[in-house]
Amino acid sequence: MKTNMSYENIIIRNENSVAIINLDRPKSLNALNSELIDELDRAFDELAVDPEVRVVVITGEKNFAAGADITNMVELSPDEARSFAFTPTFNKIANFPKPVIAAIEGFALGGGMELALCCDIRIAAPGAKMGFPEINLGIFPGAGGTQRLPRLIGASKAKKLIFTGSMVEGEAALELGLVDSLADNPLEEAVKLAGKLAGKAPIALKLAKECINSAGDVDLQTGTKIEAISWSGLFATVDQREGMRAFIEKRKAVFVGK
Ligand code: DAK
C-alpha cells in the first residue's frame, strides 16, 4: 500500500492496483471547494499514467459530498461562475481511461452527486441520501447534472429530481437507476468489484468505456463504426492474444495492459 501525502483535501491510497480516493473535508460534509476540485484534477492526471493503478474508487468517510461549497459561490458574477472550474475536471473523470467506481455513504448532493454521475458505476449504502437540491439555492445542477442525469435515468425522472430538489435513498434510488447496487459497506463492495476489474485487460476496458460513453452522444451507425474500429484495434494487443490463448490452453489469462 502506498500513501500520497501531497494533497490536503483528498487522501489517496493504492491497494492491489486499485486507487481509493477519499474526499476529505469532513467538517463541511465533504463540500467540494475549488482546492479539492484542483486536487482531484491533478490526482486523475497522475492516476491515468500510473501503471500500478488499474481501477479508481471515489468515496468519502460518512458522507460522499454535500455538493459544491456554497460559501465559495454566494457572490460569484456570471463570468466568475463560468470559470469556476468544475466541469473540465468532471469531464476528465467521466472520460478517465480506467474504470471509476463511486462508493456512496451519507449525503451525495448537488455537485457531489454530479461527481458520482461521472463515475462508471455507483454503489450506495441503503441510507445514503442523494439528490440535487440546487433549485432551493436559486440555481440548477450545472456541472453536467442536466446532461448526465437524463441520459442515466430518463428525462422526466431527471426533471422530477431536479425540479423538486428532493432526496432519494435506498430502494428508491436503485429503482430510479441512480445507483447500480446497494451495500451496507459500499466501499468494501466497491473495492471488491474494483479488484475484479483490475484483473481484466486494461486496453479492452478503456476502449469499451469509450464506446459505451459515446453511445449517449452519437447515432447508432456512427456508434457501431466507432465500436468496429476500437474492437479490431484490440487485435494489435498482447492481451488479446493472451486472453484467447489462455482460453485455449485452459489457464487463467494474465493481462499486462499492452
Ligand atoms: N457547502 C458548504 N458547507 C456545507 C455544505 C455545502 N454544500 N453542506 C454542508 N455544509 C456544512 C454546513 O454549513 C455545516 O457547517 P457548520 O455550520 O458546522 O460550520 C456542516 O457542513 C454540517 O452541515 P449541517 O449542520 O447543515 O448538517 P445537517 O446534517 O443538519 O444537514 C445537509 C446536512 C446536507 C442536509 C445540509 O448541510 C445541506 O442542506 N447542505 C447543502 C446541500 C446543498 O444544497 N448542496 C448543493 C450545493 S450547490 C458548477 C460548480 C458547482 C456546482 C455546479 C456547477 N460550475 C462551475 C459549472 C454545484 C453546485 C452545488 O452543489
Short mmCIF file of C-alpha atoms and ligand atoms in Angstrom, two decimals:
data_model
loop_
_atom_site.label_atom_id
_atom_site.label_comp_id
_atom_site.label_asym_id
_atom_site.label_seq_id
_atom_site.Cartn_x
_atom_site.Cartn_y
_atom_site.Cartn_z
CA MET A 1 0.00 0.00 0.00
CA LYS A 2 1.31 3.46 -0.90
CA THR A 3 0.04 6.74 0.55
CA ASN A 4 0.26 10.02 -1.29
CA MET A 5 0.89 12.95 1.06
CA SER A 6 0.76 15.84 -1.40
CA TYR A 7 -2.96 16.56 -1.09
CA GLU A 8 -4.86 18.42 1.62
CA ASN A 9 -8.48 17.84 0.69
CA ILE A 10 -8.31 14.28 -0.57
CA ILE A 11 -6.49 11.16 0.60
CA ILE A 12 -5.34 8.56 -1.90
CA ARG A 13 -4.17 5.07 -1.19
CA ASN A 14 -3.28 2.34 -3.63
CA GLU A 15 -4.24 -1.23 -2.79
CA ASN A 16 -3.63 -4.11 -5.21
CA SER A 17 -3.87 -1.99 -8.38
CA VAL A 18 -6.89 -0.07 -7.04
CA ALA A 19 -6.55 3.62 -6.11
CA ILE A 20 -9.01 4.71 -3.45
CA ILE A 21 -9.67 8.45 -3.32
CA ASN A 22 -11.23 9.69 -0.09
CA LEU A 23 -12.81 13.13 -0.27
CA ASP A 24 -11.63 14.66 2.98
CA ARG A 25 -13.38 17.79 4.23
CA PRO A 26 -15.46 16.09 6.92
CA LYS A 27 -16.38 19.30 8.78
CA SER A 28 -18.39 20.52 5.81
CA LEU A 29 -19.67 17.05 4.83
CA ASN A 30 -17.01 16.97 2.10
CA ALA A 31 -18.41 20.05 0.33
CA LEU A 32 -16.37 20.48 -2.83
CA ASN A 33 -14.30 23.66 -2.84
CA SER A 34 -12.01 24.80 -5.66
CA GLU A 35 -8.92 23.43 -3.92
CA LEU A 36 -10.46 19.97 -3.63
CA ILE A 37 -11.51 20.05 -7.29
CA ASP A 38 -7.99 21.15 -8.33
CA GLU A 39 -6.55 18.28 -6.30
CA LEU A 40 -8.95 15.80 -7.89
CA ASP A 41 -7.93 17.10 -11.30
CA ARG A 42 -4.25 16.60 -10.52
CA ALA A 43 -4.89 13.19 -8.95
CA PHE A 44 -6.71 11.91 -12.01
CA ASP A 45 -3.86 13.12 -14.26
CA GLU A 46 -1.40 11.20 -12.10
CA LEU A 47 -3.54 8.07 -11.83
CA ALA A 48 -4.12 7.99 -15.60
CA VAL A 49 -0.42 7.37 -16.24
CA ASP A 50 0.31 5.27 -13.15
CA PRO A 51 0.82 1.72 -14.45
CA GLU A 52 0.23 0.34 -10.93
CA VAL A 53 -3.34 1.67 -10.94
CA ARG A 54 -5.99 -0.14 -12.97
CA VAL A 55 -9.21 1.00 -11.28
CA VAL A 56 -10.19 4.03 -9.17
CA VAL A 57 -12.75 4.18 -6.36
CA ILE A 58 -14.04 7.57 -5.14
CA THR A 59 -15.57 7.73 -1.69
CA GLY A 60 -15.90 9.83 1.45
CA GLU A 61 -15.99 8.68 5.04
CA LYS A 62 -19.53 9.06 6.47
CA ASN A 63 -20.51 11.34 3.56
CA PHE A 64 -19.73 11.29 -0.14
CA ALA A 65 -20.12 15.06 -0.70
CA ALA A 66 -22.91 17.51 0.19
CA GLY A 67 -22.37 19.49 -3.01
CA ALA A 68 -20.16 22.32 -4.10
CA ASP A 69 -19.07 24.56 -1.24
CA ILE A 70 -21.85 27.16 -1.11
CA THR A 71 -19.61 29.63 0.72
CA ASN A 72 -17.39 29.74 -2.41
CA MET A 73 -20.32 30.61 -4.67
CA VAL A 74 -22.57 33.18 -2.99
CA GLU A 75 -21.04 36.32 -4.53
CA LEU A 76 -19.85 34.99 -7.90
CA SER A 77 -20.52 37.11 -11.01
CA PRO A 78 -21.72 35.24 -14.13
CA ASP A 79 -18.16 35.39 -15.56
CA GLU A 80 -16.68 34.03 -12.35
CA ALA A 81 -19.37 31.32 -12.22
CA ARG A 82 -18.41 30.31 -15.76
CA SER A 83 -14.75 29.98 -14.85
CA PHE A 84 -15.48 28.20 -11.55
CA ALA A 85 -13.71 25.08 -12.72
CA PHE A 86 -15.83 22.00 -12.04
CA THR A 87 -16.88 20.88 -15.49
CA PRO A 88 -13.44 20.21 -17.05
CA THR A 89 -12.46 18.07 -14.05
CA PHE A 90 -15.77 16.22 -14.06
CA ASN A 91 -15.45 15.57 -17.80
CA LYS A 92 -11.91 14.32 -17.19
CA ILE A 93 -13.24 11.84 -14.62
CA ALA A 94 -16.10 10.71 -16.90
CA ASN A 95 -13.59 10.08 -19.70
CA PHE A 96 -10.88 8.63 -17.46
CA PRO A 97 -9.20 5.72 -19.29
CA LYS A 98 -9.72 3.27 -16.42
CA PRO A 99 -12.92 2.26 -14.60
CA VAL A 100 -14.05 4.61 -11.82
CA ILE A 101 -16.48 3.45 -9.12
CA ALA A 102 -18.32 5.68 -6.63
CA ALA A 103 -18.88 4.27 -3.13
CA ILE A 104 -21.57 6.44 -1.55
CA GLU A 105 -22.39 6.82 2.12
CA GLY A 106 -24.30 9.67 3.75
CA PHE A 107 -25.04 12.70 1.60
CA ALA A 108 -24.31 12.85 -2.13
CA LEU A 109 -25.93 16.12 -3.15
CA GLY A 110 -25.65 18.64 -5.96
CA GLY A 111 -22.09 18.77 -7.26
CA GLY A 112 -21.35 15.72 -5.10
CA MET A 113 -23.97 13.67 -6.93
CA GLU A 114 -22.77 15.13 -10.24
CA LEU A 115 -19.33 13.79 -9.36
CA ALA A 116 -20.89 10.38 -8.69
CA LEU A 117 -22.63 10.58 -12.09
CA CYS A 118 -19.20 10.90 -13.73
CA CYS A 119 -18.23 7.52 -12.32
CA ASP A 120 -18.87 4.36 -14.32
CA ILE A 121 -20.67 2.53 -11.50
CA ARG A 122 -22.33 3.76 -8.30
CA ILE A 123 -22.68 1.62 -5.15
CA ALA A 124 -24.56 3.21 -2.26
CA ALA A 125 -25.38 2.43 1.35
CA PRO A 126 -29.13 1.86 1.82
CA GLY A 127 -29.29 5.03 3.95
CA ALA A 128 -27.28 7.27 1.59
CA LYS A 129 -29.20 10.45 0.73
CA MET A 130 -28.86 11.51 -2.87
CA GLY A 131 -30.31 14.39 -4.83
CA PHE A 132 -29.94 17.76 -6.49
CA PRO A 133 -31.02 20.49 -4.03
CA GLU A 134 -29.63 23.33 -6.20
CA ILE A 135 -33.15 24.55 -7.04
CA ASN A 136 -33.50 25.56 -3.38
CA LEU A 137 -30.47 27.84 -3.83
CA GLY A 138 -31.89 29.54 -6.92
CA ILE A 139 -29.69 27.61 -9.36
CA PHE A 140 -29.78 24.19 -11.04
CA PRO A 141 -27.16 21.43 -11.42
CA GLY A 142 -24.50 22.94 -13.67
CA ALA A 143 -21.59 20.52 -13.50
CA GLY A 144 -23.03 18.05 -16.00
CA GLY A 145 -26.15 17.18 -13.98
CA THR A 146 -28.74 18.33 -16.51
CA GLN A 147 -26.93 16.28 -19.16
CA ARG A 148 -25.76 13.12 -17.38
CA LEU A 149 -28.82 12.58 -15.18
CA PRO A 150 -31.40 12.36 -18.03
CA ARG A 151 -29.04 10.12 -20.00
CA LEU A 152 -28.83 7.84 -16.98
CA ILE A 153 -32.42 7.73 -15.71
CA GLY A 154 -34.54 9.40 -18.42
CA ALA A 155 -35.72 12.98 -18.90
CA SER A 156 -38.90 13.09 -16.83
CA LYS A 157 -37.38 11.31 -13.83
CA ALA A 158 -34.40 13.70 -14.03
CA LYS A 159 -36.75 16.68 -14.22
CA LYS A 160 -38.67 15.50 -11.17
CA LEU A 161 -35.47 15.15 -9.12
CA ILE A 162 -34.00 18.46 -10.30
CA PHE A 163 -37.25 20.49 -10.14
CA THR A 164 -38.18 19.30 -6.64
CA GLY A 165 -34.66 19.16 -5.19
CA SER A 166 -35.83 16.21 -3.10
CA MET A 167 -33.51 13.46 -1.90
CA VAL A 168 -33.87 9.75 -2.56
CA GLU A 169 -32.32 6.79 -0.83
CA GLY A 170 -32.14 3.01 -0.81
CA GLU A 171 -34.52 1.02 -2.98
CA ALA A 172 -35.99 4.22 -4.49
CA ALA A 173 -32.55 5.27 -5.77
CA LEU A 174 -31.93 1.78 -7.07
CA GLU A 175 -35.29 1.64 -8.83
CA LEU A 176 -34.66 5.04 -10.43
CA GLY A 177 -31.32 3.77 -11.76
CA LEU A 178 -29.47 6.49 -9.89
CA VAL A 179 -27.29 3.81 -8.31
CA ASP A 180 -26.36 0.36 -9.56
CA SER A 181 -26.43 -1.52 -6.27
CA LEU A 182 -26.87 -1.11 -2.53
CA ALA A 183 -24.45 -2.42 0.07
CA ASP A 184 -24.17 -1.97 3.83
CA ASN A 185 -20.48 -1.27 3.29
CA PRO A 186 -20.32 0.38 -0.13
CA LEU A 187 -16.56 0.98 0.00
CA GLU A 188 -15.84 -2.67 0.72
CA GLU A 189 -18.17 -3.68 -2.11
CA ALA A 190 -16.63 -1.13 -4.49
CA VAL A 191 -13.10 -2.31 -3.70
CA LYS A 192 -14.17 -5.91 -4.26
CA LEU A 193 -15.62 -5.03 -7.66
CA ALA A 194 -12.58 -2.87 -8.47
CA GLY A 195 -10.34 -5.84 -7.65
CA LYS A 196 -12.23 -7.96 -10.17
CA LEU A 197 -11.90 -5.28 -12.85
CA ALA A 198 -8.20 -4.88 -12.07
CA GLY A 199 -7.68 -8.41 -13.37
CA LYS A 200 -9.27 -7.67 -16.76
CA ALA A 201 -7.48 -6.46 -19.88
CA PRO A 202 -6.87 -2.71 -19.35
CA ILE A 203 -6.95 -1.66 -23.01
CA ALA A 204 -10.18 -3.59 -23.65
CA LEU A 205 -11.73 -1.91 -20.59
CA LYS A 206 -10.58 1.53 -21.74
CA LEU A 207 -11.93 1.10 -25.26
CA ALA A 208 -15.19 -0.49 -24.06
CA LYS A 209 -15.68 2.55 -21.80
CA GLU A 210 -15.01 4.94 -24.69
CA CYS A 211 -17.51 3.12 -26.89
CA ILE A 212 -20.19 3.00 -24.19
CA ASN A 213 -19.67 6.68 -23.33
CA SER A 214 -20.01 7.62 -26.99
CA ALA A 215 -23.31 5.66 -27.20
CA GLY A 216 -25.08 8.56 -25.50
CA ASP A 217 -23.65 11.11 -27.93
CA VAL A 218 -23.75 9.65 -31.43
CA ASP A 219 -26.27 7.94 -33.73
CA LEU A 220 -26.29 4.13 -33.99
CA GLN A 221 -24.47 3.98 -37.35
CA THR A 222 -21.65 6.19 -36.06
CA GLY A 223 -21.59 4.30 -32.76
CA THR A 224 -21.21 0.93 -34.42
CA LYS A 225 -18.39 2.35 -36.62
CA ILE A 226 -16.56 3.61 -33.52
CA GLU A 227 -17.08 0.19 -31.96
CA ALA A 228 -15.74 -1.64 -35.02
CA ILE A 229 -12.57 0.48 -35.14
CA SER A 230 -11.89 0.07 -31.43
CA TRP A 231 -12.72 -3.61 -31.41
CA SER A 232 -10.50 -4.52 -34.36
CA GLY A 233 -7.70 -2.43 -32.85
CA LEU A 234 -7.65 -4.81 -29.89
CA PHE A 235 -6.17 -7.47 -32.18
CA ALA A 236 -2.93 -5.49 -32.09
CA THR A 237 -2.67 -6.02 -28.32
CA VAL A 238 -0.67 -8.56 -26.37
CA ASP A 239 -3.68 -9.01 -24.09
CA GLN A 240 -5.99 -10.17 -26.90
CA ARG A 241 -3.50 -12.90 -27.81
CA GLU A 242 -3.03 -13.76 -24.15
CA GLY A 243 -6.78 -13.88 -23.39
CA MET A 244 -7.59 -16.17 -26.30
CA ARG A 245 -4.52 -18.39 -25.90
CA ALA A 246 -5.23 -18.76 -22.18
CA PHE A 247 -8.77 -19.90 -23.01
CA ILE A 248 -7.46 -22.49 -25.47
CA GLU A 249 -4.73 -23.65 -23.07
CA LYS A 250 -7.30 -23.86 -20.22
CA ARG A 251 -5.43 -21.50 -17.92
CA LYS A 252 -6.13 -18.11 -16.36
CA ALA A 253 -5.11 -15.16 -18.53
CA VAL A 254 -2.60 -12.69 -17.17
CA PHE A 255 -3.18 -9.28 -18.72
CA VAL A 256 -0.34 -6.77 -18.93
CA GLY A 257 -2.07 -3.76 -20.45
CA LYS A 258 -0.21 -3.93 -23.77
N1 DAK B 1 -21.35 23.95 1.23
C1 DAK B 1 -20.76 24.45 2.33
N2 DAK B 1 -20.92 23.96 3.56
C2 DAK B 1 -21.73 22.91 3.71
C3 DAK B 1 -22.39 22.33 2.61
C4 DAK B 1 -22.17 22.89 1.32
N3 DAK B 1 -22.69 22.35 0.19
N4 DAK B 1 -23.12 21.30 3.06
C5 DAK B 1 -22.92 21.24 4.39
N5 DAK B 1 -22.08 22.20 4.78
C6 DAK B 1 -21.61 22.49 6.12
C7 DAK B 1 -22.68 23.17 6.97
O1 DAK B 1 -22.71 24.55 6.70
C8 DAK B 1 -22.20 22.86 8.36
O2 DAK B 1 -21.14 23.70 8.66
P1 DAK B 1 -21.01 24.40 10.13
O3 DAK B 1 -22.28 25.14 10.32
O4 DAK B 1 -20.86 23.23 11.06
O5 DAK B 1 -19.79 25.24 10.02
C9 DAK B 1 -21.64 21.45 8.23
O6 DAK B 1 -21.37 21.27 6.83
C10 DAK B 1 -22.62 20.37 8.65
O7 DAK B 1 -23.84 20.61 7.96
P2 DAK B 1 -25.26 20.76 8.67
O8 DAK B 1 -25.09 21.27 10.05
O9 DAK B 1 -26.12 21.54 7.76
O10 DAK B 1 -25.69 19.24 8.75
P3 DAK B 1 -27.16 18.64 8.70
O11 DAK B 1 -26.98 17.19 8.97
O12 DAK B 1 -28.09 19.43 9.57
O13 DAK B 1 -27.66 18.85 7.21
C11 DAK B 1 -27.41 18.75 4.80
C12 DAK B 1 -27.00 18.16 6.18
C13 DAK B 1 -26.58 18.07 3.74
C14 DAK B 1 -28.91 18.43 4.56
C15 DAK B 1 -27.21 20.29 4.81
O14 DAK B 1 -25.87 20.55 5.26
C16 DAK B 1 -27.40 20.90 3.46
O15 DAK B 1 -28.53 21.13 3.03
N6 DAK B 1 -26.27 21.21 2.79
C17 DAK B 1 -26.30 21.88 1.50
C18 DAK B 1 -26.64 20.89 0.42
C19 DAK B 1 -26.74 21.57 -0.94
O16 DAK B 1 -27.53 22.50 -1.13
N7 DAK B 1 -25.90 21.11 -1.88
C20 DAK B 1 -25.87 21.69 -3.23
C21 DAK B 1 -24.83 22.79 -3.25
S1 DAK B 1 -24.82 23.65 -4.79
C22 DAK B 1 -20.54 24.33 -11.17
C23 DAK B 1 -19.94 24.26 -9.98
C24 DAK B 1 -20.59 23.69 -8.87
C25 DAK B 1 -21.86 23.22 -8.98
C26 DAK B 1 -22.45 23.26 -10.22
C27 DAK B 1 -21.81 23.86 -11.31
N8 DAK B 1 -19.90 25.00 -12.31
C28 DAK B 1 -18.60 25.50 -12.15
C29 DAK B 1 -20.49 24.86 -13.59
C30 DAK B 1 -22.55 22.62 -7.85
C31 DAK B 1 -23.40 23.30 -7.06
C32 DAK B 1 -23.85 22.69 -5.81
O17 DAK B 1 -23.53 21.55 -5.48
#
